[in-house]
Coordinates of C-alpha atoms and ligand atoms in Angstrom, one line a residue:
M1 CA -43.1 -3.2 -19.1
T2 CA -42.3 0.6 -19.6
K3 CA -39.3 1.0 -21.9
G4 CA -37.2 3.5 -23.6
L5 CA -38.2 7.2 -23.5
R6 CA -41.2 6.4 -21.4
K7 CA -39.1 5.2 -18.4
G8 CA -38.6 7.3 -15.3
L9 CA -40.6 10.3 -16.4
T10 CA -39.9 13.6 -14.7
S11 CA -42.8 14.4 -12.3
Y12 CA -45.1 17.2 -13.5
G13 CA -48.3 15.6 -12.2
D14 CA -49.3 14.6 -15.8
A15 CA -47.5 11.6 -17.3
A16 CA -48.6 12.3 -20.9
F17 CA -47.3 15.9 -20.6
S18 CA -44.1 14.7 -19.1
L19 CA -43.5 12.4 -22.1
F20 CA -44.5 15.1 -24.6
F21 CA -42.2 17.6 -22.8
R22 CA -39.3 15.2 -22.8
K23 CA -39.8 14.5 -26.6
V24 CA -39.9 18.3 -27.3
F25 CA -36.5 18.8 -25.9
I26 CA -34.7 15.6 -27.1
K27 CA -36.0 16.3 -30.6
A28 CA -33.8 19.4 -30.5
M29 CA -30.9 16.9 -31.1
G30 CA -32.5 15.8 -34.3
Y31 CA -33.9 12.4 -33.3
S32 CA -36.8 10.9 -35.3
D33 CA -39.9 9.4 -33.7
D34 CA -38.6 6.0 -34.9
A35 CA -35.3 6.4 -33.0
L36 CA -37.1 7.6 -29.9
D37 CA -39.4 4.6 -29.9
R38 CA -36.5 2.2 -29.5
P39 CA -35.2 0.6 -26.3
I40 CA -32.4 2.8 -25.0
V41 CA -28.9 1.8 -24.0
G42 CA -27.1 4.4 -21.8
I43 CA -23.4 4.7 -22.2
A44 CA -21.4 6.2 -19.3
N45 CA -18.8 8.6 -20.7
T46 CA -15.9 8.8 -18.2
H47 CA -13.6 10.6 -20.6
S48 CA -11.6 13.3 -18.9
D49 CA -8.4 15.2 -19.9
Y50 CA -7.2 14.3 -16.4
N51 CA -7.5 10.6 -17.1
P52 CA -5.2 9.0 -19.6
C53 CA -6.1 5.5 -18.4
Q54 CA -9.4 6.3 -20.1
G55 CA -8.0 8.3 -23.0
N56 CA -9.6 5.9 -25.6
V57 CA -13.2 6.3 -24.2
P58 CA -14.3 8.5 -27.1
D59 CA -13.3 5.8 -29.6
L60 CA -14.9 3.0 -27.5
I61 CA -18.1 5.0 -27.3
E62 CA -18.3 5.1 -31.1
S63 CA -17.8 1.3 -31.3
V64 CA -20.4 0.7 -28.5
K65 CA -22.9 2.9 -30.3
R66 CA -22.3 0.9 -33.5
G67 CA -23.1 -2.3 -31.7
V68 CA -26.2 -0.8 -30.1
L69 CA -27.5 0.4 -33.4
L70 CA -26.8 -2.9 -35.1
A71 CA -29.0 -4.6 -32.6
G72 CA -31.9 -2.1 -33.1
A73 CA -31.7 0.0 -29.9
L74 CA -30.9 3.7 -29.4
P75 CA -27.5 4.6 -27.7
M76 CA -27.5 7.6 -25.5
V77 CA -24.2 8.8 -24.0
F78 CA -24.1 10.5 -20.6
P79 CA -21.2 11.8 -18.5
T80 CA -20.2 10.7 -15.0
I81 CA -17.3 11.4 -12.7
S82 CA -13.9 10.1 -13.9
I83 CA -11.1 9.4 -11.4
H84 CA -7.4 9.1 -12.2
E85 CA -5.0 7.8 -9.5
S86 CA -2.5 10.6 -9.9
F87 CA -5.0 13.4 -10.1
A88 CA -7.2 12.6 -7.1
H89 CA -6.5 14.6 -4.0
P90 CA -6.2 13.5 -1.2
T91 CA -6.5 10.0 -2.7
S92 CA -8.6 8.2 -5.3
M93 CA -10.3 5.9 -2.7
F94 CA -11.8 9.0 -1.1
L95 CA -13.7 9.6 -4.3
R96 CA -14.7 6.0 -5.3
N97 CA -18.0 6.0 -3.4
L98 CA -18.8 9.5 -4.8
M99 CA -18.4 8.1 -8.3
A100 CA -20.5 5.0 -7.4
M101 CA -23.3 7.3 -6.1
D102 CA -23.1 9.6 -9.2
T103 CA -23.2 6.6 -11.6
E104 CA -26.0 4.9 -9.7
E105 CA -28.2 8.0 -9.6
M106 CA -27.6 8.9 -13.2
I107 CA -28.6 5.3 -14.2
R108 CA -31.7 5.6 -12.1
A109 CA -32.6 9.2 -13.1
Q110 CA -32.3 8.9 -16.9
A111 CA -34.4 6.8 -19.3
M112 CA -32.4 3.7 -20.2
D113 CA -33.2 0.0 -20.5
A114 CA -29.6 -1.2 -20.2
V115 CA -26.3 0.5 -19.7
V116 CA -22.7 0.1 -20.8
L117 CA -20.2 1.3 -18.2
I118 CA -16.8 2.2 -19.6
G119 CA -14.0 2.6 -17.0
G120 CA -10.4 1.6 -16.5
C121 CA -8.3 3.4 -13.9
D122 CA -8.2 1.8 -10.5
K123 CA -11.3 3.1 -8.7
T124 CA -13.5 3.5 -11.8
L125 CA -14.5 -0.1 -12.5
P126 CA -15.3 -0.9 -8.8
A127 CA -17.3 2.3 -8.5
Q128 CA -19.3 1.5 -11.6
V129 CA -20.0 -2.1 -10.5
M130 CA -21.1 -0.9 -7.1
A131 CA -23.5 1.5 -8.9
A132 CA -24.7 -1.2 -11.3
A133 CA -25.4 -3.6 -8.4
S134 CA -27.4 -1.0 -6.6
A135 CA -29.3 0.2 -9.7
D136 CA -29.8 -3.4 -10.9
L137 CA -30.4 -2.5 -14.5
P138 CA -29.0 -4.8 -17.2
T139 CA -25.3 -3.7 -17.4
V140 CA -22.3 -4.5 -19.6
V141 CA -19.0 -3.3 -18.1
L142 CA -16.4 -2.4 -20.7
P143 CA -12.8 -1.8 -19.4
T144 CA -10.7 0.6 -21.4
G145 CA -7.9 -2.0 -21.6
P146 CA -4.3 -2.0 -20.5
M147 CA -1.6 0.3 -22.1
V148 CA 1.1 -1.2 -24.2
V149 CA 4.6 -1.8 -22.8
G150 CA 7.4 0.7 -23.1
H151 CA 11.2 0.2 -23.8
H152 CA 14.2 1.8 -22.3
R153 CA 17.8 0.9 -22.9
G154 CA 17.0 -2.6 -23.8
E155 CA 14.5 -3.1 -21.0
V156 CA 10.8 -3.7 -21.3
L157 CA 8.9 -1.3 -19.0
G158 CA 5.3 -0.9 -17.7
A159 CA 3.5 1.4 -15.4
C160 CA 3.7 1.3 -12.6
T161 CA 5.7 -1.6 -11.1
D162 CA 8.7 -0.3 -13.0
C163 CA 7.9 3.3 -11.9
R164 CA 8.5 2.3 -8.4
R165 CA 11.5 0.1 -9.1
L166 CA 13.2 2.8 -11.1
W167 CA 12.3 5.5 -8.6
A168 CA 13.9 3.3 -5.9
Q169 CA 17.1 3.1 -8.0
F170 CA 17.0 6.9 -8.4
R171 CA 16.6 7.3 -4.6
A172 CA 19.5 5.0 -4.0
G173 CA 21.6 7.2 -6.3
N174 CA 21.8 4.7 -9.2
K175 CA 20.0 6.9 -11.8
D176 CA 20.4 10.6 -12.6
E177 CA 17.8 13.2 -13.3
D178 CA 18.3 13.2 -17.0
E179 CA 17.7 9.5 -17.3
M180 CA 14.6 9.8 -15.1
A181 CA 13.2 12.5 -17.4
Q182 CA 13.7 10.1 -20.3
I183 CA 12.2 7.2 -18.4
S184 CA 9.1 9.4 -17.5
S185 CA 8.3 9.5 -21.3
R186 CA 8.6 5.8 -21.7
L187 CA 6.8 4.2 -18.7
A188 CA 3.3 4.9 -20.1
P189 CA 3.6 4.8 -23.9
S190 CA -0.1 4.7 -24.7
V191 CA -3.5 5.4 -23.3
G192 CA -5.1 2.7 -21.2
F193 CA -4.7 1.5 -17.6
C194 CA -1.4 0.3 -16.0
G195 CA -0.1 -2.8 -17.9
V196 CA 1.0 -4.8 -14.9
M197 CA -1.3 -6.7 -12.5
G198 CA -2.0 -3.6 -10.5
T199 CA -5.5 -2.6 -9.3
A200 CA -6.9 -1.6 -12.6
S201 CA -5.9 -4.9 -14.3
T202 CA -7.0 -6.8 -11.2
M203 CA -10.4 -5.2 -11.3
A204 CA -10.8 -5.8 -15.1
C205 CA -10.0 -9.5 -14.5
I206 CA -12.4 -9.7 -11.5
V207 CA -15.2 -8.0 -13.5
E208 CA -14.7 -10.6 -16.3
A209 CA -14.6 -13.4 -13.7
L210 CA -17.9 -12.1 -12.2
G211 CA -19.4 -12.4 -15.6
L212 CA -20.1 -8.7 -15.9
S213 CA -18.1 -8.1 -19.1
M214 CA -17.6 -9.8 -22.5
P215 CA -14.9 -12.5 -22.8
M216 CA -11.4 -11.0 -23.3
S217 CA -12.6 -7.6 -22.1
A218 CA -9.9 -7.4 -19.3
T219 CA -6.9 -7.9 -21.4
A220 CA -7.2 -6.5 -25.0
P221 CA -4.7 -3.5 -25.1
A222 CA -6.4 -0.1 -25.1
P223 CA -5.1 0.9 -28.6
H224 CA -5.7 -2.6 -30.2
A225 CA -8.4 -3.2 -32.7
D226 CA -9.6 -6.1 -30.5
R227 CA -10.6 -3.5 -27.9
R228 CA -12.9 -1.7 -30.4
R229 CA -14.5 -5.0 -31.5
I230 CA -15.1 -5.9 -27.9
A231 CA -16.7 -2.5 -27.5
E232 CA -19.0 -3.1 -30.5
A233 CA -19.9 -6.6 -29.1
S234 CA -20.6 -5.0 -25.7
G235 CA -23.0 -2.5 -27.3
K236 CA -24.7 -5.2 -29.2
R237 CA -25.2 -7.4 -26.2
A238 CA -26.4 -4.4 -24.1
A239 CA -29.1 -3.7 -26.7
E240 CA -30.2 -7.4 -26.6
M241 CA -30.4 -7.1 -22.8
A242 CA -32.3 -3.8 -23.1
I243 CA -34.9 -5.6 -25.2
A244 CA -35.0 -8.8 -23.0
G245 CA -34.8 -6.9 -19.6
S246 CA -32.1 -9.3 -18.4
P247 CA -29.7 -10.5 -17.1
K248 CA -29.5 -7.9 -14.3
P249 CA -26.4 -7.5 -12.0
S250 CA -28.4 -9.3 -9.3
E251 CA -28.5 -12.4 -11.5
L252 CA -24.7 -12.2 -12.1
I253 CA -23.2 -11.1 -8.8
T254 CA -24.0 -14.1 -6.7
E255 CA -22.3 -16.3 -4.0
A256 CA -21.0 -18.5 -6.9
S257 CA -19.6 -15.7 -9.0
V258 CA -18.1 -13.9 -6.0
R259 CA -16.3 -17.2 -5.1
N260 CA -15.1 -17.5 -8.7
A261 CA -13.8 -13.9 -8.5
M262 CA -12.0 -14.7 -5.2
I263 CA -10.3 -17.6 -6.9
V264 CA -9.2 -15.5 -9.9
L265 CA -8.0 -12.7 -7.5
Q266 CA -5.7 -15.2 -5.8
A267 CA -4.6 -16.9 -9.1
I268 CA -3.7 -13.7 -10.9
G269 CA -1.5 -12.3 -8.1
G270 CA -4.0 -9.5 -7.9
S271 CA -3.9 -6.2 -6.1
T272 CA -4.7 -5.9 -2.4
N273 CA -7.1 -3.1 -3.4
G274 CA -9.0 -5.7 -5.4
L275 CA -9.9 -7.4 -2.1
I276 CA -11.5 -4.2 -0.7
H277 CA -13.3 -3.5 -4.0
L278 CA -14.6 -7.1 -4.3
I279 CA -16.0 -6.9 -0.7
A280 CA -17.7 -3.6 -1.6
M281 CA -19.2 -4.9 -4.9
A282 CA -20.4 -8.1 -3.2
G283 CA -21.9 -5.9 -0.4
R284 CA -23.9 -3.9 -2.9
A285 CA -25.4 -7.1 -4.3
G286 CA -26.2 -8.4 -0.8
V287 CA -23.6 -11.2 -1.0
A288 CA -21.8 -11.8 2.3
F289 CA -18.0 -11.8 1.9
D290 CA -16.1 -14.1 4.2
L291 CA -12.4 -13.1 4.6
D292 CA -11.7 -16.6 6.1
T293 CA -13.0 -18.2 2.9
F294 CA -10.8 -15.9 0.9
D295 CA -7.8 -16.8 3.0
R296 CA -8.5 -20.5 2.7
L297 CA -8.8 -20.2 -1.1
G298 CA -5.4 -18.5 -1.0
R299 CA -3.9 -21.8 0.5
E300 CA -5.6 -23.9 -2.2
V301 CA -5.4 -21.7 -5.3
P302 CA -1.8 -21.1 -6.6
V303 CA -0.7 -18.0 -8.5
L304 CA -0.8 -19.1 -12.2
L305 CA -0.2 -15.8 -13.9
N306 CA 3.3 -14.7 -14.6
L307 CA 2.7 -11.0 -14.6
K308 CA 4.5 -8.2 -12.7
P309 CA 4.7 -7.5 -9.8
S310 CA 4.4 -11.2 -8.9
G311 CA 6.0 -12.4 -12.1
A312 CA 7.7 -11.2 -15.3
H313 CA 5.2 -10.3 -18.1
Y314 CA 2.6 -7.6 -18.8
M315 CA -1.2 -7.5 -19.6
E316 CA -0.8 -7.5 -23.3
H317 CA 1.1 -10.8 -23.1
F318 CA -1.7 -12.2 -21.0
H319 CA -4.1 -11.2 -23.8
Y320 CA -2.0 -13.0 -26.5
A321 CA -2.0 -16.1 -24.2
G322 CA -5.8 -16.3 -24.3
G323 CA -6.7 -13.8 -21.5
V324 CA -9.1 -14.5 -18.7
P325 CA -10.9 -17.4 -20.5
A326 CA -7.6 -19.3 -20.9
L327 CA -6.8 -18.6 -17.2
L328 CA -10.3 -19.9 -16.2
R329 CA -9.6 -23.1 -18.2
E330 CA -6.6 -23.8 -16.0
L331 CA -8.7 -23.1 -12.9
K332 CA -11.6 -25.2 -14.1
P333 CA -11.7 -27.8 -11.3
L334 CA -12.0 -25.0 -8.7
L335 CA -14.7 -22.9 -10.3
D336 CA -18.5 -22.9 -10.4
L337 CA -18.9 -23.6 -14.1
N338 CA -22.7 -22.9 -14.1
A339 CA -22.3 -19.3 -13.1
P340 CA -23.9 -17.2 -15.8
T341 CA -22.2 -14.3 -17.6
V342 CA -23.4 -11.2 -19.4
S343 CA -22.5 -12.8 -22.7
G344 CA -25.4 -15.3 -22.3
A345 CA -22.8 -18.1 -21.9
T346 CA -22.0 -19.8 -18.6
V347 CA -18.4 -19.8 -17.2
G348 CA -18.2 -23.3 -18.5
D349 CA -19.1 -22.2 -22.0
V350 CA -16.6 -19.4 -21.9
I351 CA -13.9 -21.9 -21.0
A352 CA -15.0 -24.2 -23.8
H353 CA -14.3 -21.4 -26.3
A354 CA -11.1 -20.2 -24.7
E355 CA -8.2 -19.8 -27.2
A356 CA -5.4 -22.3 -27.0
A357 CA -2.1 -20.4 -27.3
P358 CA 0.8 -22.8 -27.2
D359 CA 4.4 -22.1 -26.2
H360 CA 4.1 -19.3 -23.7
D361 CA 5.0 -19.0 -20.0
V362 CA 2.3 -16.4 -19.1
I363 CA -0.4 -18.7 -17.8
S364 CA 0.8 -21.7 -15.9
S365 CA -1.1 -24.8 -15.0
L366 CA -2.4 -26.0 -11.6
A367 CA 0.1 -28.8 -11.8
A368 CA 3.1 -26.5 -12.3
P369 CA 2.0 -23.1 -10.9
L370 CA 4.1 -19.9 -10.7
K371 CA 3.7 -19.9 -6.9
K372 CA 2.2 -22.7 -4.9
E373 CA -0.1 -20.5 -2.9
G374 CA -2.4 -17.6 -3.9
A375 CA -1.5 -13.9 -4.0
M376 CA -2.8 -12.9 -0.6
A377 CA -3.2 -14.0 2.9
V378 CA -5.5 -12.6 5.6
L379 CA -3.7 -12.0 8.9
H380 CA -5.2 -11.8 12.4
G381 CA -3.6 -11.2 15.8
N382 CA -3.6 -8.6 18.6
L383 CA -2.6 -5.9 16.1
A384 CA -5.4 -6.7 13.6
P385 CA -8.5 -8.0 15.5
R386 CA -10.7 -7.7 12.4
G387 CA -7.9 -8.6 9.9
A388 CA -5.1 -7.3 7.8
V389 CA -3.8 -8.4 4.4
I390 CA -0.4 -9.2 2.9
K391 CA 0.3 -9.8 -0.8
H392 CA 2.9 -12.5 -0.1
S393 CA 3.2 -13.4 -3.8
A394 CA 5.0 -10.0 -4.2
A395 CA 7.0 -10.1 -1.0
S396 CA 10.4 -11.3 0.2
P397 CA 10.3 -15.0 1.2
Q398 CA 13.0 -14.4 3.9
L399 CA 10.7 -11.9 5.6
M400 CA 7.6 -14.1 5.8
R401 CA 8.5 -14.9 9.4
H402 CA 10.1 -12.0 11.1
T403 CA 10.3 -10.3 14.4
G404 CA 11.6 -6.8 14.7
R405 CA 11.6 -3.5 16.6
A406 CA 8.8 -1.1 15.7
V407 CA 9.8 2.3 14.2
V408 CA 6.5 4.2 14.4
F409 CA 5.2 7.1 12.2
D410 CA 2.1 8.8 13.5
S411 CA 0.7 9.9 10.1
V412 CA 1.6 10.1 6.4
E413 CA 2.9 13.6 7.0
D414 CA 5.1 12.4 9.9
M415 CA 6.5 9.6 7.8
M416 CA 7.3 12.0 4.9
A417 CA 9.0 14.4 7.3
R418 CA 11.2 11.9 9.0
I419 CA 11.8 8.8 6.9
D420 CA 14.8 10.2 5.0
L421 CA 16.5 11.9 8.0
P422 CA 20.1 10.8 8.3
D423 CA 19.8 10.5 12.0
L424 CA 16.6 8.4 12.0
D425 CA 17.1 5.5 14.4
V426 CA 16.3 2.7 12.0
H427 CA 17.9 -0.6 11.0
A428 CA 17.2 -3.1 8.2
E429 CA 15.6 -5.6 10.5
D430 CA 13.2 -3.1 12.1
V431 CA 9.5 -3.1 11.3
L432 CA 8.2 0.3 9.9
V433 CA 4.8 1.2 11.3
L434 CA 2.5 3.8 9.8
R435 CA -0.8 4.7 11.5
N436 CA -3.7 7.2 11.1
A437 CA -3.7 6.3 7.4
G438 CA -6.9 4.2 7.3
P439 CA -10.3 5.0 5.8
R440 CA -11.1 7.7 8.4
G441 CA -7.7 8.5 9.6
A442 CA -6.1 10.0 6.5
P443 CA -8.9 10.2 5.2
G444 CA -9.6 7.9 2.3
M445 CA -7.0 5.3 3.1
P446 CA -4.2 6.5 0.8
E447 CA -1.8 4.2 -0.9
A448 CA 0.9 5.1 1.6
G449 CA 1.3 1.6 3.0
Y450 CA 4.3 1.1 0.7
L451 CA 6.6 3.1 3.0
P452 CA 9.8 3.9 1.2
I453 CA 12.9 2.2 2.5
P454 CA 14.6 5.0 4.6
M455 CA 17.2 6.8 2.4
K456 CA 20.1 5.8 4.6
L457 CA 19.2 2.1 4.3
A458 CA 18.3 2.3 0.6
R459 CA 21.8 3.7 0.0
Q460 CA 23.2 0.7 1.9
G461 CA 21.4 -1.6 -0.5
V462 CA 18.4 -2.5 1.6
K463 CA 15.6 -3.4 -0.8
D464 CA 12.8 -4.7 1.4
M465 CA 11.7 -4.4 5.1
V466 CA 8.5 -5.4 6.9
R467 CA 6.1 -2.5 6.8
I468 CA 2.7 -2.4 8.5
S469 CA -0.1 0.1 8.4
D470 CA -3.9 0.7 8.2
A471 CA -3.3 2.2 4.7
R472 CA -3.5 0.7 1.2
M473 CA -0.8 0.2 -1.3
S474 CA -0.7 0.3 -5.1
G475 CA -1.3 -3.1 -6.7
T476 CA 1.8 -2.5 -8.7
A477 CA 4.1 -2.5 -5.7
F478 CA 6.5 -5.2 -4.4
G479 CA 7.5 -5.6 -0.8
T480 CA 6.8 -7.3 2.6
I481 CA 3.9 -5.1 3.4
V482 CA 1.0 -5.7 5.8
L483 CA -2.0 -3.5 4.9
H484 CA -5.6 -2.7 5.7
I485 CA -5.2 -3.3 9.5
A486 CA -8.7 -3.3 10.9
P487 CA -10.0 -1.6 12.9
E488 CA -7.8 1.3 11.9
S489 CA -5.8 3.4 14.5
A490 CA -8.0 6.5 14.1
V491 CA -11.0 4.6 15.5
G492 CA -9.0 3.0 18.3
G493 CA -7.6 -0.1 16.7
P494 CA -4.5 -1.5 18.4
L495 CA -2.1 0.0 15.9
A496 CA -2.9 3.3 17.7
I497 CA -0.9 2.2 20.8
V498 CA 2.3 0.8 19.2
Q499 CA 5.4 2.6 20.4
T500 CA 8.8 2.8 18.8
G501 CA 10.9 0.1 20.4
D502 CA 8.0 -2.4 20.8
R503 CA 8.6 -5.7 19.2
I504 CA 6.3 -6.9 16.4
A505 CA 6.0 -10.5 15.0
L506 CA 4.9 -11.3 11.5
D507 CA 4.2 -15.0 10.7
V508 CA 2.5 -15.3 7.3
E509 CA 2.3 -19.1 7.4
A510 CA 0.5 -18.9 10.8
R511 CA -1.5 -15.9 9.4
R512 CA -0.5 -13.8 12.5
I513 CA 0.6 -10.2 13.1
D514 CA 1.2 -9.5 16.8
L515 CA 2.5 -6.8 19.1
L516 CA 4.7 -8.6 21.6
I517 CA 3.5 -6.9 24.8
D518 CA 1.1 -8.4 27.4
E519 CA -2.6 -7.9 27.4
A520 CA -2.7 -5.8 30.5
E521 CA -0.2 -3.3 28.9
I522 CA -2.3 -3.2 25.7
E523 CA -5.4 -2.4 27.8
R524 CA -3.6 0.3 29.8
R525 CA -2.4 2.0 26.6
L526 CA -5.8 1.8 24.9
A527 CA -7.4 3.4 27.9
A528 CA -4.8 6.2 27.8
W529 CA -5.3 6.6 24.0
K530 CA -9.0 7.3 24.5
Q531 CA -8.1 10.4 26.6
L532 CA -6.1 11.9 23.7
P533 CA -7.5 14.5 21.3
P534 CA -8.1 13.1 17.7
H535 CA -5.0 13.4 15.6
R536 CA -6.7 15.8 13.2
E537 CA -9.7 18.1 13.1
P538 CA -12.9 16.4 12.0
A539 CA -14.3 17.5 8.6
A540 CA -16.6 20.5 8.9
R541 CA -18.9 20.1 5.9
G542 CA -19.7 18.5 2.5
Y543 CA -18.6 15.2 1.1
A544 CA -15.6 15.0 3.5
K545 CA -18.0 15.0 6.4
L546 CA -20.3 12.4 4.8
F547 CA -17.2 10.3 4.1
E548 CA -15.9 10.6 7.6
Q549 CA -19.2 9.8 9.3
T550 CA -20.3 6.8 7.2
V551 CA -17.2 5.1 5.7
L552 CA -16.8 1.5 6.8
Q553 CA -13.6 -0.3 7.6
A554 CA -11.4 -2.2 5.1
D555 CA -12.8 -5.5 6.1
Q556 CA -16.3 -4.2 5.0
G557 CA -15.0 -2.8 1.7
C558 CA -14.8 0.9 2.7
D559 CA -18.3 1.5 1.3
F560 CA -20.6 4.0 3.1
D561 CA -22.8 2.3 5.7
F562 CA -26.0 3.6 4.1
L563 CA -25.3 2.2 0.7
L564 CA -25.1 -1.5 1.5
R565 CA -27.9 -3.7 0.4
N566 CA -30.0 -5.0 3.3
G567 CA -27.5 -3.3 5.7
N568 CA -25.0 -6.3 5.5
Ligands
FES1 FE1 -4.7 4.5 -14.0 FE2 -2.6 2.9 -13.1 S1 -2.8 5.1 -13.0 S2 -4.5 2.4 -13.9

């Protein structure tokens, strides 16, 4: 098999010349013939001054390189796009597929026999796994690791569940600007991804559960020496895989490993974004994702992990309690133990070597779980014909069954303009509705589903309300929030025809979200909606146009239709 520098030659119509030409240029970097004869491990460099969640990437690259060299291969670092949540306009989800395309094509275009993908912030790990599944080259995924916790006036803090909680206190008038300035220096006290069970942590756990990263990769804190050792081990393993030519992502992302990942997603109290990304990653590998199976698992698999926003602790505490391998041990009766992992061990082997850390309340057992059901439920009903999701592990139990009057916002802009008006006609028992915030509608399905409690209600002490939308929300958020309604309103989903004053019923136990008007009226309104002009001008050119024309709905992972394997 062609390996190393001889792979993927640039086409000049003369293969020997192409190799000679390549060597001429790469030797400008001082490489010897011995080095250039070795199998090559590519290392994706996602470092960016805009991305503190990946601020330790240069250090990790050094450790990965050491591992690659120890195993006799040649490391070669290449850049790809980097996406940070707070520096991605209009929203990071808009760019995930672009990063996936960039990463896939750079893996394909450049000579490498295996690749280490280093990512951390929310969209980066899913984009990289989507790319890896499509390129199908032996891949080790290396998360950058969670940040450490911060401290403020005796409280332990972590981005970004506590960002939202403290911001809500500020909005309610319980904190002043000086204290908020102090808090803003303490919520993210180190590089690394958010230290709660938000989307980044969720994705790191899912990637480890899928068998795509080395054991303990999800949880070792970004500045911790363990993280550098895991990076070295990842490089070493990638070099072995470069020499052996396996395992490839197609051998690891299977029906069995996706089911294991669904179980972990439910048991960790994972982010709702994690569901969209898992669907997209499975889709790239040609593995069908069944939302009903995911929902059924949610009834069988309890939340075991006591991490914010569903519980009390942070990612570093999860690491010290044994990390994902220790969690998998508790989930053992539910998992496929024969699923292979990138380390060469099966899931069963990983469990057998899991650390036993006594006397903690971070990982609970199946017999005494944190919550008796899983993190998420998939809802259906006349408002969500193709499904919607609620993270009920981080919602108010008293609102799990609720009927209320709709208060409708037509877009994110409309919501921002009106939600805090003193004369907004809204009451605590109403249902806040946001539409035109889905994959095409916004575009990019922003994390606007966490509608703020209207100022006048927040000041009365209202902490939660039922909120529904076709948007996403941050995995770090807490609230009774129905998301990802599909089809979205911008393509004519029923959310488009809800009117302020309609009644909406949520019943999580029955997995229902319904608009309480009769079928004939729904049909009449949908027919009238079709006559309306679109709520915004379509994109005229470029990536925005590609996105708008090809993005799939949330129940299909929001990938582009032409990127799925076998068109599934
Ligand atoms: Fe990057 Fe939270 S902002 S992981």
